[in-house]
C-alpha cells in the first residue's frame, strides 16, 4: 500500500502562484511515475503533469509553460509549482502514484487538495 498526502492548495488571485506537495510513504518501491490530476465540478478528472522515476516529465497542453512538476527522491515528495494561475485552473488536485509490475498496473491516490483561482 502507498499513502499519499497532499498539501499546498488554497485561494489565489488570477496571475498568482501556488506550490502543491505530495509526500509518499509505505510500499513506494517500484513506483514508476507520479503525477497530478485535477477535477473541476461537472468535469472528468484530467492529467495535469507527471514525472517518471527516470525524471521524464509530461504536461497537459493547458498548463505547459506555467506549471512545473519536480520530485525530491530523498523526501519521497513530488511538487507542482503553479504560476500564472487562471480561473480555469480551479479544481480539486489529486496526487497519483502509478506502479507497474509485469503486466499489473496499480494506481494510488491522495485525498485531494482544493485550488481556487479568483478572477
Coordinates of C-alpha atoms in Angstrom, one line a residue:
X1 CA 0.0 0.0 0.0
X2 CA 1.1 3.5 -0.8
X3 CA -0.1 6.6 1.2
X4 CA -0.1 10.0 -0.5
X5 CA -0.6 13.2 1.5
X6 CA -1.1 16.4 -0.4
X7 CA -0.7 20.0 0.8
X8 CA -0.4 23.5 -0.5
X9 CA -3.8 24.2 -2.0
X10 CA -5.7 27.4 -1.3
X11 CA -7.3 30.5 -2.7
X12 CA -5.2 32.8 -5.0
X13 CA -5.9 35.6 -7.4
X14 CA -5.5 35.1 -11.1
X15 CA -1.9 35.5 -12.1
X16 CA -0.7 34.3 -8.7
X17 CA 1.2 31.2 -7.8
X18 CA 0.9 28.1 -5.6
X19 CA 3.0 25.1 -4.9
X20 CA 1.5 21.7 -4.2
X21 CA 3.3 19.0 -2.4
X22 CA 2.7 15.3 -2.3
X23 CA 4.5 13.1 0.3
X24 CA 4.6 9.4 -0.4
X25 CA 5.0 6.7 2.2
X26 CA 4.5 3.0 2.6
X27 CA 5.4 0.5 -0.2
X28 CA 6.9 3.0 -2.6
X29 CA 9.2 0.6 -4.3
X30 CA 8.6 0.1 -8.0
X31 CA 6.6 3.3 -8.3
X32 CA 7.1 4.1 -12.0
X33 CA 5.6 7.5 -12.1
X34 CA 3.9 10.1 -10.0
X35 CA 1.6 12.9 -11.2
X36 CA -1.0 15.4 -10.5
X37 CA -4.6 15.2 -11.8
X38 CA -7.4 17.7 -11.3
X39 CA -11.1 17.6 -11.3
X40 CA -13.3 20.6 -11.7
X41 CA -17.1 20.5 -10.8
X42 CA -19.0 18.7 -13.5
X43 CA -15.9 17.6 -15.4
X44 CA -13.8 14.5 -15.7
X45 CA -10.6 14.1 -13.8
X46 CA -7.7 15.0 -16.1
X47 CA -3.9 14.6 -16.0
X48 CA -2.1 17.8 -15.3
X49 CA 1.5 16.7 -15.1
X50 CA 3.5 13.6 -14.5
X51 CA 7.1 12.6 -13.8
X52 CA 8.7 9.2 -14.2
X53 CA 11.2 7.5 -12.0
X54 CA 13.8 8.5 -14.6
X55 CA 12.8 12.1 -14.4
X56 CA 10.9 12.5 -17.7
X57 CA 8.0 14.9 -17.5
X58 CA 4.7 15.3 -19.3
X59 CA 2.3 18.2 -19.1
X60 CA -1.2 18.8 -20.3
X61 CA -1.2 21.4 -23.1
X62 CA -3.3 23.8 -20.9
X63 CA -0.6 24.1 -18.3
X64 CA 2.6 24.0 -20.4
X65 CA 4.9 26.9 -19.6
X66 CA 3.0 27.7 -16.4
X67 CA 3.3 24.6 -14.3
X68 CA 6.4 22.6 -13.3
X69 CA 6.5 19.2 -11.8
X70 CA 9.5 18.0 -9.8
X71 CA 10.5 15.4 -7.3
X72 CA 12.7 15.1 -4.3
X73 CA 13.7 11.4 -4.1
X74 CA 15.3 11.8 -0.7
X75 CA 12.0 13.0 0.7
X76 CA 9.7 10.8 -1.4
X77 CA 7.9 14.0 -2.3
X78 CA 6.6 15.4 -5.6
X79 CA 5.9 19.1 -6.2
X80 CA 3.7 21.0 -8.6
X81 CA 4.7 24.6 -9.0
X82 CA 1.8 26.5 -10.5
X83 CA 2.5 30.0 -11.9
X84 CA 0.3 32.4 -13.8
X85 CA -2.8 30.8 -12.4
X86 CA -6.1 31.2 -14.2
X87 CA -9.7 30.9 -13.0
X88 CA -10.0 27.8 -15.2
X89 CA -7.3 26.1 -13.1
X90 CA -9.8 26.0 -10.2
X91 CA -10.3 22.3 -9.3
X92 CA -9.5 19.7 -6.7
X93 CA -6.0 18.5 -7.4
X94 CA -5.1 14.9 -6.7
X95 CA -1.7 13.3 -6.4
X96 CA -1.2 10.0 -8.1
X97 CA 1.4 7.2 -7.9
X98 CA 1.5 4.6 -10.6
X99 CA 3.1 1.2 -10.2
X100 CA 3.5 -1.4 -12.9
X101 CA 4.9 -4.8 -12.0
X102 CA 5.0 -7.1 -15.1
X103 CA 1.5 -6.5 -16.6
X104 CA -0.2 -5.4 -13.4
X105 CA -0.9 -1.7 -13.1
X106 CA -1.8 -0.1 -9.7
X107 CA -2.8 3.5 -9.0
X108 CA -2.8 5.2 -5.7
X109 CA -4.5 8.5 -4.9
X110 CA -4.2 11.2 -2.4
X111 CA -7.2 12.8 -0.7
X112 CA -7.2 15.9 -2.9
X113 CA -6.5 19.5 -2.3
X114 CA -8.7 22.4 -3.4
X115 CA -7.2 25.1 -5.6
X116 CA -9.4 28.1 -6.2
X117 CA -8.3 30.9 -8.5
X118 CA -10.4 34.1 -8.4
X119 CA -10.7 36.5 -11.3

